[in-house]
PDB file of C-alpha atoms in Angstrom:
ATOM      1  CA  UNK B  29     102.022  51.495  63.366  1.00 61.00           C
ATOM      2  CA  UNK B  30     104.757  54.235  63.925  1.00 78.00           C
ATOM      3  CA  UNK B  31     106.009  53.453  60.728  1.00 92.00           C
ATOM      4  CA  UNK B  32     102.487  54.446  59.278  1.00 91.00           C
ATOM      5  CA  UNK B  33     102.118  57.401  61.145  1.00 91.00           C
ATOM      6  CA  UNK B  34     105.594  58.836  59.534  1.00 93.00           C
ATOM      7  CA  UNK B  35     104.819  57.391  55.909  1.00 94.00           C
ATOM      8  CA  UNK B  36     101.397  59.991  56.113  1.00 94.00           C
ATOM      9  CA  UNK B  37     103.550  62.663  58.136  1.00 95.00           C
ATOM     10  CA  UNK B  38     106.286  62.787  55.626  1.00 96.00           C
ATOM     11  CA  UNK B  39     103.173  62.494  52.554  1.00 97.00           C
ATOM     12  CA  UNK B  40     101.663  65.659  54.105  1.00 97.00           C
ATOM     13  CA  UNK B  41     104.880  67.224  54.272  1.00 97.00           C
ATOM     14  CA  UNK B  42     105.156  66.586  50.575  1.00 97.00           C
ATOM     15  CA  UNK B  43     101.796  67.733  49.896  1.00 97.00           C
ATOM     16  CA  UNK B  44     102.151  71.063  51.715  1.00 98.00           C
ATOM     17  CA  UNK B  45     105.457  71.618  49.335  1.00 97.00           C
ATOM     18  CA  UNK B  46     104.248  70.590  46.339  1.00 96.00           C
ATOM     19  CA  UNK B  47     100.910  73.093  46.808  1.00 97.00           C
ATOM     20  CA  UNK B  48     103.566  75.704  47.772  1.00 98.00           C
ATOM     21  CA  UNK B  49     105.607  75.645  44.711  1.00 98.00           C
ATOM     22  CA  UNK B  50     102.545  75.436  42.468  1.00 97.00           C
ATOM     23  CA  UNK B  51     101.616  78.451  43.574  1.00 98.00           C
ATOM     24  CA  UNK B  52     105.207  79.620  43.333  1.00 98.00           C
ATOM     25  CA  UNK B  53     105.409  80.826  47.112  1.00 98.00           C
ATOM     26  CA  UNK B  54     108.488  80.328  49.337  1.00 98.00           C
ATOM     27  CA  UNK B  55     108.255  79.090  52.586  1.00 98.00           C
ATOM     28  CA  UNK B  56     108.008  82.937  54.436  1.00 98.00           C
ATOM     29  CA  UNK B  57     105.660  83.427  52.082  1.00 98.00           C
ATOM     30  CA  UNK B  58     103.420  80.377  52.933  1.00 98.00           C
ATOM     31  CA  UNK B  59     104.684  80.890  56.823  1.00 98.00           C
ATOM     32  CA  UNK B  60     103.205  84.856  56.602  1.00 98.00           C
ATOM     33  CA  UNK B  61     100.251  83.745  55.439  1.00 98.00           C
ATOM     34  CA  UNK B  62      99.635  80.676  57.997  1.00 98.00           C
ATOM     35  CA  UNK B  63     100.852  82.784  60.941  1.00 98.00           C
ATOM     36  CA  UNK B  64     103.547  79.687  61.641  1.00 98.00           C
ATOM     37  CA  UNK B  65     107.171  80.113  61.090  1.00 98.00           C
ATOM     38  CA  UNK B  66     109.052  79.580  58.115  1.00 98.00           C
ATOM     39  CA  UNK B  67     111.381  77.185  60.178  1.00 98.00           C
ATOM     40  CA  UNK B  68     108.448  75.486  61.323  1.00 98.00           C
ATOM     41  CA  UNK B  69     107.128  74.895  57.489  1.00 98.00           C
ATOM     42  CA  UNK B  70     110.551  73.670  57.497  1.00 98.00           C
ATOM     43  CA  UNK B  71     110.243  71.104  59.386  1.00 98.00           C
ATOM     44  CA  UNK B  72     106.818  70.289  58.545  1.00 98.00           C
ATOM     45  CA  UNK B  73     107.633  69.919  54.522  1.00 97.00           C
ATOM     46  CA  UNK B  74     110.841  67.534  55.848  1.00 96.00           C
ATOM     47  CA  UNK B  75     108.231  65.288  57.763  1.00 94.00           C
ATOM     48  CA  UNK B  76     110.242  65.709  60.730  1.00 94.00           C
ATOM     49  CA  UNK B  77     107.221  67.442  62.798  1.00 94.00           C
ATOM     50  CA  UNK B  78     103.657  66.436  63.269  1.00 92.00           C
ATOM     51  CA  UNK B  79     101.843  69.560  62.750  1.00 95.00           C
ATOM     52  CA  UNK B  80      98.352  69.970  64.672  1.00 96.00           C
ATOM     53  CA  UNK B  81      95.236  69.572  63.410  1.00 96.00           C
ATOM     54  CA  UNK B  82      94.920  73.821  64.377  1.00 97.00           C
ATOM     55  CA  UNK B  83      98.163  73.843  62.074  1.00 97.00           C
ATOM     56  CA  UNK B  84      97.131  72.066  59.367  1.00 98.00           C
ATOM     57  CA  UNK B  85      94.027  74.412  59.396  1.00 98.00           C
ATOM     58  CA  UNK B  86      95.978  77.442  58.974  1.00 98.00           C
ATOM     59  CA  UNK B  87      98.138  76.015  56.142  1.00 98.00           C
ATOM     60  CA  UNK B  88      94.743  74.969  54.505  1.00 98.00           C
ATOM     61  CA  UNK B  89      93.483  78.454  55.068  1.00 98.00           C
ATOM     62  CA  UNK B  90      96.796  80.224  53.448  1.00 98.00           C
ATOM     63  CA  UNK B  91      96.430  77.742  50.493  1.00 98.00           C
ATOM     64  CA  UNK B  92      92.469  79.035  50.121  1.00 98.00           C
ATOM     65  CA  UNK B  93      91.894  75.065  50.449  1.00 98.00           C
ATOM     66  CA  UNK B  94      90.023  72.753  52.560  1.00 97.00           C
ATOM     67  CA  UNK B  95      91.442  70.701  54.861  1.00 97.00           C
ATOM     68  CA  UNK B  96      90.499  67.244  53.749  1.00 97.00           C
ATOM     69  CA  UNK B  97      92.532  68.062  50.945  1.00 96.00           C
ATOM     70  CA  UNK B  98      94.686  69.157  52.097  1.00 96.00           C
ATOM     71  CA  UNK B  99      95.270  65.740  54.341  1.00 95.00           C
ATOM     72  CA  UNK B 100      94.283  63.689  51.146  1.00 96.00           C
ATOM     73  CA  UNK B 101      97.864  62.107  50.527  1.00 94.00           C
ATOM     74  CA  UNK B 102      96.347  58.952  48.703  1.00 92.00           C
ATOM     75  CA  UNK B 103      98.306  60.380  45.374  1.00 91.00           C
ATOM     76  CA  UNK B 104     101.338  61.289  46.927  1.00 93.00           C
ATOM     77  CA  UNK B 105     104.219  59.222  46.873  1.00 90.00           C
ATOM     78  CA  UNK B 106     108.179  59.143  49.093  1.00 84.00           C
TER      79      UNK B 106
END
């Protein structure tokens, strides 16, 4: 199971980057606009932190998105 739960962290990680460079942001850029810090996008693009569901709704939010897809990492691959 833990090894589940880090295949979809690290996923959402990669989704949150790849949305960010489409839109040609940097990470203060996408950390400005989600009120989080841009070591904390960091960390969250690396997969090496679980963001919150409140997080993931502010990242949604910056990106002008919804959340479930946002979280839809069916596509994405590691």
């Amino acid at each position: 199971m833990t090894n589940e739960v880090e295949k979809v962290r690290q996923k959402i990680g990669i989704k949150i980057k790849l949305e960010r460079t489409k839109r040609g942001w940097s990470q203060e850029k996408l950390a400005e606009l989600s009120f989080l810090s841009k070591t904390y996008i960091n960390a969250v693009e690396k997969g090496t932190s679980s963001p919150s569901a409140d997080t993931l709704i502010k990242i949604a939010n910056a990106f002008e998105m919804e959340l479930v897809d946002l979280i839809n990492v069916e596509k994405v691959d590691l």
